[in-house]
Structure formats: C-alpha cells, structure tokens
C-alpha cells in the first residue's frame, strides 16, 4: 500500500514537471511576436539618428527582427544605439562582449557603472573599454526583463524563466550604447551616461 502511494506521488511529480517543461519548450520555439521598433524616436535631446543597415545573416543569428541599430549624432559627436528585443525568446539578448571579441576587438576593461536616471532610482550598467588597433571605444549596456533593468545576463534569464513557470510572458531586451573615445575616457563615459538618462524612459515606453 505504501509502495503504491509512493508510486503515485512520484508519477504525479513527473507529470507536473513534464507539463511545465513542455510549456517552456513551446514558449521558446514560438515565432517571436512583432513590435514596432521603428516608433522609437529618431531625435533625442538634440541627437539625430540614422538607421544602420542590418544584413539577413545577422537577423538569423539574433532570431528576431525586432532590432534597433542607429547612429545618433550631435555637434560632430556620435553614439551608436543597439537594442535587441523579443517578447518570447530570451536567447536573443546574449552578452555583447561575445560579439566584440569574436570580431577581433579586444576587451581592455569591464566594470559596473551606476546611472542615476531619476530621483531615488539608479540603473547599474556594464561599462566596457574596447580597443582595435589604436582606436578605443566605450560601451555601456544593460538588460531588460519586463519593467526591470538588470546588469546581469543570468539574472535576466532567471527572471524571465521564473515568470514562464508562472505562465507569464516577459519580454527580454539588451540595450547597448557606445561611442569612440576621441578626447578623454571620462568625458566619453559621462556623455554616454547622459544619453542613457534620456533613453531610459523611452525604452520603458516603446519597448514592452
């Protein structure tokens, strides 16, 4: 009798795990829903943007077409904005240093950078200094899971996965801004942080 009871308990647990796993599987392989990334503003605090073309191979690798890649310019300065987002495929937002290093660009340094963007609210971003030859670039990036901003890829993935266990779809996104270091590194970082403060409310508004 006790053995039979244990059998049914184990069977029930396997059944529950199987249902959850099946649900997560189908959530991962569903085609990504479309969002209107083109609605994201082309002019931000005097910065004006032009789209940078994305080839089909890049879309295939990203597994989504919901991508913003633009060059914003102001007073002979430029900032590259890159946002990749998906409503139901958390794999799209992998750490950007993987792409940089794969392209032959060296990672000089990486650390956390706090960005206060409103009273009592602070975003913790990743700051990287990248170099190829004599050219250096400063990069700030962070992740989005629903309405939450995170500096860790693994924290983002965990949050999305936990929400999926509750059968709640949570969008995931990677937000990256970068700029060449022409003057000093400190000035370039401050310029990117200022730009980040301007785009954070826009990301919350236009990226679900």
PDB file of C-alpha atoms in Angstrom:
ATOM      1  CA  UNK A   1       0.000   0.000   0.000  1.00  0.00           C
ATOM      2  CA  UNK A   2       2.822   2.379   0.971  1.00  0.00           C
ATOM      3  CA  UNK A   3       4.731   1.437  -2.183  1.00  0.00           C
ATOM      4  CA  UNK A   4       1.675   2.142  -4.338  1.00  0.00           C
ATOM      5  CA  UNK A   5       1.196   5.541  -2.677  1.00  0.00           C
ATOM      6  CA  UNK A   6       4.830   6.458  -3.279  1.00  0.00           C
ATOM      7  CA  UNK A   7       4.496   5.385  -6.907  1.00  0.00           C
ATOM      8  CA  UNK A   8       1.539   7.710  -7.469  1.00  0.00           C
ATOM      9  CA  UNK A   9       3.358  10.604  -5.759  1.00  0.00           C
ATOM     10  CA  UNK A  10       6.433  10.131  -7.961  1.00  0.00           C
ATOM     11  CA  UNK A  11       4.221   9.779 -11.046  1.00  0.00           C
ATOM     12  CA  UNK A  12       2.359  12.975 -10.174  1.00  0.00           C
ATOM     13  CA  UNK A  13       5.631  14.878  -9.712  1.00  0.00           C
ATOM     14  CA  UNK A  14       6.957  13.684 -13.085  1.00  0.00           C
ATOM     15  CA  UNK A  15       3.658  14.655 -14.703  1.00  0.00           C
ATOM     16  CA  UNK A  16       3.811  18.177 -13.251  1.00  0.00           C
ATOM     17  CA  UNK A  17       7.448  18.633 -14.297  1.00  0.00           C
ATOM     18  CA  UNK A  18       6.607  17.313 -17.769  1.00  0.00           C
ATOM     19  CA  UNK A  19       3.740  19.772 -18.209  1.00  0.00           C
ATOM     20  CA  UNK A  20       5.903  22.710 -17.092  1.00  0.00           C
ATOM     21  CA  UNK A  21       8.801  21.618 -19.336  1.00  0.00           C
ATOM     22  CA  UNK A  22       6.502  21.202 -22.323  1.00  0.00           C
ATOM     23  CA  UNK A  23       5.044  24.651 -21.773  1.00  0.00           C
ATOM     24  CA  UNK A  24       8.514  26.199 -21.555  1.00  0.00           C
ATOM     25  CA  UNK A  25       9.582  24.340 -24.689  1.00  0.00           C
ATOM     26  CA  UNK A  26       6.708  25.674 -26.742  1.00  0.00           C
ATOM     27  CA  UNK A  27       7.255  29.165 -25.336  1.00  0.00           C
ATOM     28  CA  UNK A  28      10.858  29.043 -26.561  1.00  0.00           C
ATOM     29  CA  UNK A  29      10.106  27.838 -30.087  1.00  0.00           C
ATOM     30  CA  UNK A  30       7.140  30.082 -30.822  1.00  0.00           C
ATOM     31  CA  UNK A  31       7.943  32.613 -33.553  1.00  0.00           C
ATOM     32  CA  UNK A  32       8.780  35.963 -31.986  1.00  0.00           C
ATOM     33  CA  UNK A  33       5.957  38.498 -31.990  1.00  0.00           C
ATOM     34  CA  UNK A  34       6.450  41.754 -33.790  1.00  0.00           C
ATOM     35  CA  UNK A  35       6.760  45.088 -32.066  1.00  0.00           C
ATOM     36  CA  UNK A  36       7.046  48.454 -33.742  1.00  0.00           C
ATOM     37  CA  UNK A  37      10.718  49.241 -33.116  1.00  0.00           C
ATOM     38  CA  UNK A  38      10.562  51.970 -35.754  1.00  0.00           C
ATOM     39  CA  UNK A  39       8.439  54.051 -33.372  1.00  0.00           C
ATOM     40  CA  UNK A  40      11.472  54.641 -31.138  1.00  0.00           C
ATOM     41  CA  UNK A  41      12.374  58.352 -31.529  1.00  0.00           C
ATOM     42  CA  UNK A  42      14.952  59.371 -34.102  1.00  0.00           C
ATOM     43  CA  UNK A  43      15.657  62.640 -32.260  1.00  0.00           C
ATOM     44  CA  UNK A  44      16.595  62.634 -28.577  1.00  0.00           C
ATOM     45  CA  UNK A  45      17.710  65.807 -26.786  1.00  0.00           C
ATOM     46  CA  UNK A  46      19.281  67.218 -29.932  1.00  0.00           C
ATOM     47  CA  UNK A  47      20.774  63.891 -31.033  1.00  0.00           C
ATOM     48  CA  UNK A  48      19.546  62.918 -34.508  1.00  0.00           C
ATOM     49  CA  UNK A  49      19.673  59.367 -35.799  1.00  0.00           C
ATOM     50  CA  UNK A  50      20.039  57.377 -38.963  1.00  0.00           C
ATOM     51  CA  UNK A  51      19.470  53.631 -39.211  1.00  0.00           C
ATOM     52  CA  UNK A  52      22.466  51.373 -39.720  1.00  0.00           C
ATOM     53  CA  UNK A  53      21.600  48.546 -42.160  1.00  0.00           C
ATOM     54  CA  UNK A  54      21.396  45.016 -40.740  1.00  0.00           C
ATOM     55  CA  UNK A  55      22.068  42.072 -43.028  1.00  0.00           C
ATOM     56  CA  UNK A  56      19.874  38.975 -43.175  1.00  0.00           C
ATOM     57  CA  UNK A  57      22.553  36.755 -41.634  1.00  0.00           C
ATOM     58  CA  UNK A  58      22.578  38.942 -38.511  1.00  0.00           C
ATOM     59  CA  UNK A  59      18.795  38.675 -38.200  1.00  0.00           C
ATOM     60  CA  UNK A  60      19.082  34.897 -38.437  1.00  0.00           C
ATOM     61  CA  UNK A  61      21.700  34.786 -35.684  1.00  0.00           C
ATOM     62  CA  UNK A  62      19.645  37.083 -33.437  1.00  0.00           C
ATOM     63  CA  UNK A  63      16.457  35.038 -34.049  1.00  0.00           C
ATOM     64  CA  UNK A  64      14.380  38.224 -34.094  1.00  0.00           C
ATOM     65  CA  UNK A  65      13.818  41.182 -36.405  1.00  0.00           C
ATOM     66  CA  UNK A  66      12.887  43.453 -33.507  1.00  0.00           C
ATOM     67  CA  UNK A  67      16.204  45.278 -33.536  1.00  0.00           C
ATOM     68  CA  UNK A  68      17.207  48.930 -33.357  1.00  0.00           C
ATOM     69  CA  UNK A  69      20.648  49.814 -34.698  1.00  0.00           C
ATOM     70  CA  UNK A  70      21.159  53.543 -35.152  1.00  0.00           C
ATOM     71  CA  UNK A  71      23.843  56.179 -35.179  1.00  0.00           C
ATOM     72  CA  UNK A  72      22.893  59.318 -33.241  1.00  0.00           C
ATOM     73  CA  UNK A  73      24.955  62.429 -33.965  1.00  0.00           C
ATOM     74  CA  UNK A  74      25.222  65.818 -32.274  1.00  0.00           C
ATOM     75  CA  UNK A  75      27.932  68.509 -32.570  1.00  0.00           C
ATOM     76  CA  UNK A  76      30.254  66.190 -34.532  1.00  0.00           C
ATOM     77  CA  UNK A  77      29.934  63.508 -31.881  1.00  0.00           C
ATOM     78  CA  UNK A  78      28.298  60.135 -32.392  1.00  0.00           C
ATOM     79  CA  UNK A  79      26.663  57.426 -30.321  1.00  0.00           C
ATOM     80  CA  UNK A  80      25.597  54.000 -31.549  1.00  0.00           C
ATOM     81  CA  UNK A  81      22.353  52.697 -30.063  1.00  0.00           C
ATOM     82  CA  UNK A  82      21.673  48.990 -30.287  1.00  0.00           C
ATOM     83  CA  UNK A  83      18.547  47.379 -28.846  1.00  0.00           C
ATOM     84  CA  UNK A  84      17.520  43.802 -29.486  1.00  0.00           C
ATOM     85  CA  UNK A  85      14.222  42.672 -28.009  1.00  0.00           C
ATOM     86  CA  UNK A  86      11.921  39.675 -28.028  1.00  0.00           C
ATOM     87  CA  UNK A  87       8.597  39.039 -26.334  1.00  0.00           C
ATOM     88  CA  UNK A  88       9.010  35.276 -26.129  1.00  0.00           C
ATOM     89  CA  UNK A  89      12.581  34.226 -26.901  1.00  0.00           C
ATOM     90  CA  UNK A  90      15.017  35.043 -24.118  1.00  0.00           C
ATOM     91  CA  UNK A  91      18.023  33.778 -26.113  1.00  0.00           C
ATOM     92  CA  UNK A  92      18.270  36.997 -28.151  1.00  0.00           C
ATOM     93  CA  UNK A  93      19.996  39.122 -25.504  1.00  0.00           C
ATOM     94  CA  UNK A  94      23.414  37.496 -25.115  1.00  0.00           C
ATOM     95  CA  UNK A  95      26.366  39.430 -23.612  1.00  0.00           C
ATOM     96  CA  UNK A  96      27.743  41.849 -26.260  1.00  0.00           C
ATOM     97  CA  UNK A  97      31.405  41.237 -25.422  1.00  0.00           C
ATOM     98  CA  UNK A  98      30.996  37.872 -27.149  1.00  0.00           C
ATOM     99  CA  UNK A  99      30.316  39.643 -30.463  1.00  0.00           C
ATOM    100  CA  UNK A 100      33.081  42.207 -29.955  1.00  0.00           C
ATOM    101  CA  UNK A 101      35.753  39.621 -29.150  1.00  0.00           C
ATOM    102  CA  UNK A 102      34.523  37.411 -31.994  1.00  0.00           C
ATOM    103  CA  UNK A 103      35.067  40.365 -34.338  1.00  0.00           C
ATOM    104  CA  UNK A 104      38.688  40.727 -33.260  1.00  0.00           C
ATOM    105  CA  UNK A 105      38.140  43.645 -30.871  1.00  0.00           C
ATOM    106  CA  UNK A 106      39.986  43.436 -27.541  1.00  0.00           C
ATOM    107  CA  UNK A 107      38.286  43.899 -24.175  1.00  0.00           C
ATOM    108  CA  UNK A 108      40.557  46.300 -22.254  1.00  0.00           C
ATOM    109  CA  UNK A 109      38.444  46.596 -19.103  1.00  0.00           C
ATOM    110  CA  UNK A 110      34.990  45.882 -17.742  1.00  0.00           C
ATOM    111  CA  UNK A 111      33.266  47.152 -14.611  1.00  0.00           C
ATOM    112  CA  UNK A 112      29.883  48.265 -13.284  1.00  0.00           C
ATOM    113  CA  UNK A 113      28.742  51.845 -13.794  1.00  0.00           C
ATOM    114  CA  UNK A 114      25.862  53.389 -11.823  1.00  0.00           C
ATOM    115  CA  UNK A 115      23.490  55.647 -13.782  1.00  0.00           C
ATOM    116  CA  UNK A 116      21.088  57.711 -11.633  1.00  0.00           C
ATOM    117  CA  UNK A 117      18.202  58.399 -14.015  1.00  0.00           C
ATOM    118  CA  UNK A 118      15.527  59.819 -11.716  1.00  0.00           C
ATOM    119  CA  UNK A 119      15.044  60.694  -8.056  1.00  0.00           C
ATOM    120  CA  UNK A 120      15.707  57.600  -5.975  1.00  0.00           C
ATOM    121  CA  UNK A 121      16.296  55.351  -8.990  1.00  0.00           C
ATOM    122  CA  UNK A 122      19.631  54.074 -10.228  1.00  0.00           C
ATOM    123  CA  UNK A 123      20.491  51.741 -13.074  1.00  0.00           C
ATOM    124  CA  UNK A 124      23.579  49.545 -12.812  1.00  0.00           C
ATOM    125  CA  UNK A 125      25.104  49.128 -16.258  1.00  0.00           C
ATOM    126  CA  UNK A 126      28.176  47.323 -17.550  1.00  0.00           C
ATOM    127  CA  UNK A 127      30.957  49.589 -18.793  1.00  0.00           C
ATOM    128  CA  UNK A 128      33.494  48.179 -21.230  1.00  0.00           C
ATOM    129  CA  UNK A 129      36.512  49.734 -22.890  1.00  0.00           C
ATOM    130  CA  UNK A 130      37.135  48.033 -26.228  1.00  0.00           C
ATOM    131  CA  UNK A 131      40.160  48.505 -28.484  1.00  0.00           C
ATOM    132  CA  UNK A 132      41.148  47.574 -32.010  1.00  0.00           C
ATOM    133  CA  UNK A 133      44.494  48.889 -33.154  1.00  0.00           C
ATOM    134  CA  UNK A 134      44.770  52.482 -31.950  1.00  0.00           C
ATOM    135  CA  UNK A 135      41.018  53.008 -31.772  1.00  0.00           C
ATOM    136  CA  UNK A 136      39.224  52.801 -28.443  1.00  0.00           C
ATOM    137  CA  UNK A 137      35.520  52.687 -27.739  1.00  0.00           C
ATOM    138  CA  UNK A 138      33.481  52.956 -24.554  1.00  0.00           C
ATOM    139  CA  UNK A 139      30.388  50.767 -24.240  1.00  0.00           C
ATOM    140  CA  UNK A 140      27.549  50.827 -21.721  1.00  0.00           C
ATOM    141  CA  UNK A 141      24.995  48.040 -21.717  1.00  0.00           C
ATOM    142  CA  UNK A 142      22.298  46.551 -19.564  1.00  0.00           C
ATOM    143  CA  UNK A 143      19.375  44.140 -19.797  1.00  0.00           C
ATOM    144  CA  UNK A 144      15.626  44.482 -19.504  1.00  0.00           C
ATOM    145  CA  UNK A 145      13.190  41.849 -18.217  1.00  0.00           C
ATOM    146  CA  UNK A 146       9.662  43.216 -18.246  1.00  0.00           C
ATOM    147  CA  UNK A 147       9.907  46.582 -16.474  1.00  0.00           C
ATOM    148  CA  UNK A 148      13.113  45.677 -14.661  1.00  0.00           C
ATOM    149  CA  UNK A 149      16.623  46.795 -15.643  1.00  0.00           C
ATOM    150  CA  UNK A 150      19.456  44.405 -14.784  1.00  0.00           C
ATOM    151  CA  UNK A 151      23.216  44.378 -15.278  1.00  0.00           C
ATOM    152  CA  UNK A 152      23.488  40.590 -15.282  1.00  0.00           C
ATOM    153  CA  UNK A 153      22.576  38.371 -18.219  1.00  0.00           C
ATOM    154  CA  UNK A 154      21.983  35.451 -15.874  1.00  0.00           C
ATOM    155  CA  UNK A 155      19.689  37.496 -13.616  1.00  0.00           C
ATOM    156  CA  UNK A 156      17.659  38.488 -16.663  1.00  0.00           C
ATOM    157  CA  UNK A 157      17.412  34.888 -17.854  1.00  0.00           C
ATOM    158  CA  UNK A 158      16.398  33.684 -14.378  1.00  0.00           C
ATOM    159  CA  UNK A 159      13.695  36.346 -14.025  1.00  0.00           C
ATOM    160  CA  UNK A 160      12.208  35.511 -17.427  1.00  0.00           C
ATOM    161  CA  UNK A 161      12.355  31.761 -16.691  1.00  0.00           C
ATOM    162  CA  UNK A 162      10.635  32.181 -13.313  1.00  0.00           C
ATOM    163  CA  UNK A 163       7.894  34.224 -14.936  1.00  0.00           C
ATOM    164  CA  UNK A 164       7.452  31.498 -17.548  1.00  0.00           C
ATOM    165  CA  UNK A 165       6.980  28.976 -14.737  1.00  0.00           C
ATOM    166  CA  UNK A 166       4.041  31.147 -13.677  1.00  0.00           C
ATOM    167  CA  UNK A 167       2.809  31.107 -17.292  1.00  0.00           C
ATOM    168  CA  UNK A 168       3.528  34.827 -17.567  1.00  0.00           C
ATOM    169  CA  UNK A 169       5.224  36.055 -20.743  1.00  0.00           C
ATOM    170  CA  UNK A 170       8.007  38.543 -20.008  1.00  0.00           C
ATOM    171  CA  UNK A 171       9.855  40.418 -22.715  1.00  0.00           C
ATOM    172  CA  UNK A 172      13.624  40.428 -22.742  1.00  0.00           C
ATOM    173  CA  UNK A 173      15.921  43.047 -24.227  1.00  0.00           C
ATOM    174  CA  UNK A 174      19.539  44.091 -24.443  1.00  0.00           C
ATOM    175  CA  UNK A 175      20.245  47.833 -24.530  1.00  0.00           C
ATOM    176  CA  UNK A 176      23.715  48.902 -25.625  1.00  0.00           C
ATOM    177  CA  UNK A 177      25.155  52.353 -26.321  1.00  0.00           C
ATOM    178  CA  UNK A 178      28.693  53.024 -27.469  1.00  0.00           C
ATOM    179  CA  UNK A 179      30.921  55.853 -28.596  1.00  0.00           C
ATOM    180  CA  UNK A 180      34.511  56.232 -29.839  1.00  0.00           C
ATOM    181  CA  UNK A 181      36.940  57.706 -27.314  1.00  0.00           C
ATOM    182  CA  UNK A 182      38.262  60.796 -29.034  1.00  0.00           C
ATOM    183  CA  UNK A 183      39.120  63.013 -26.086  1.00  0.00           C
ATOM    184  CA  UNK A 184      39.379  61.542 -22.609  1.00  0.00           C
ATOM    185  CA  UNK A 185      37.728  58.339 -21.416  1.00  0.00           C
ATOM    186  CA  UNK A 186      35.943  60.129 -18.562  1.00  0.00           C
ATOM    187  CA  UNK A 187      34.296  62.627 -20.924  1.00  0.00           C
ATOM    188  CA  UNK A 188      33.109  59.828 -23.235  1.00  0.00           C
ATOM    189  CA  UNK A 189      31.635  57.872 -20.306  1.00  0.00           C
ATOM    190  CA  UNK A 190      29.791  60.937 -18.979  1.00  0.00           C
ATOM    191  CA  UNK A 191      28.395  61.638 -22.441  1.00  0.00           C
ATOM    192  CA  UNK A 192      27.056  58.090 -22.718  1.00  0.00           C
ATOM    193  CA  UNK A 193      25.574  58.258 -19.218  1.00  0.00           C
ATOM    194  CA  UNK A 194      23.788  61.489 -20.128  1.00  0.00           C
ATOM    195  CA  UNK A 195      22.411  59.843 -23.263  1.00  0.00           C
ATOM    196  CA  UNK A 196      21.349  56.811 -21.208  1.00  0.00           C
ATOM    197  CA  UNK A 197      19.341  59.032 -18.862  1.00  0.00           C
ATOM    198  CA  UNK A 198      17.441  60.343 -21.899  1.00  0.00           C
ATOM    199  CA  UNK A 199      16.684  56.939 -23.418  1.00  0.00           C
ATOM    200  CA  UNK A 200      15.720  55.025 -20.248  1.00  0.00           C
ATOM    201  CA  UNK A 201      12.146  56.434 -20.107  1.00  0.00           C
ATOM    202  CA  UNK A 202      11.853  55.914 -23.874  1.00  0.00           C
ATOM    203  CA  UNK A 203      12.887  52.262 -23.524  1.00  0.00           C
ATOM    204  CA  UNK A 204      10.191  51.786 -20.876  1.00  0.00           C
ATOM    205  CA  UNK A 205       7.642  53.485 -23.145  1.00  0.00           C
ATOM    206  CA  UNK A 206       8.431  51.909 -26.513  1.00  0.00           C
ATOM    207  CA  UNK A 207       9.926  48.516 -25.581  1.00  0.00           C
ATOM    208  CA  UNK A 208       7.276  46.340 -23.858  1.00  0.00           C
TER     209      UNK A 208
END
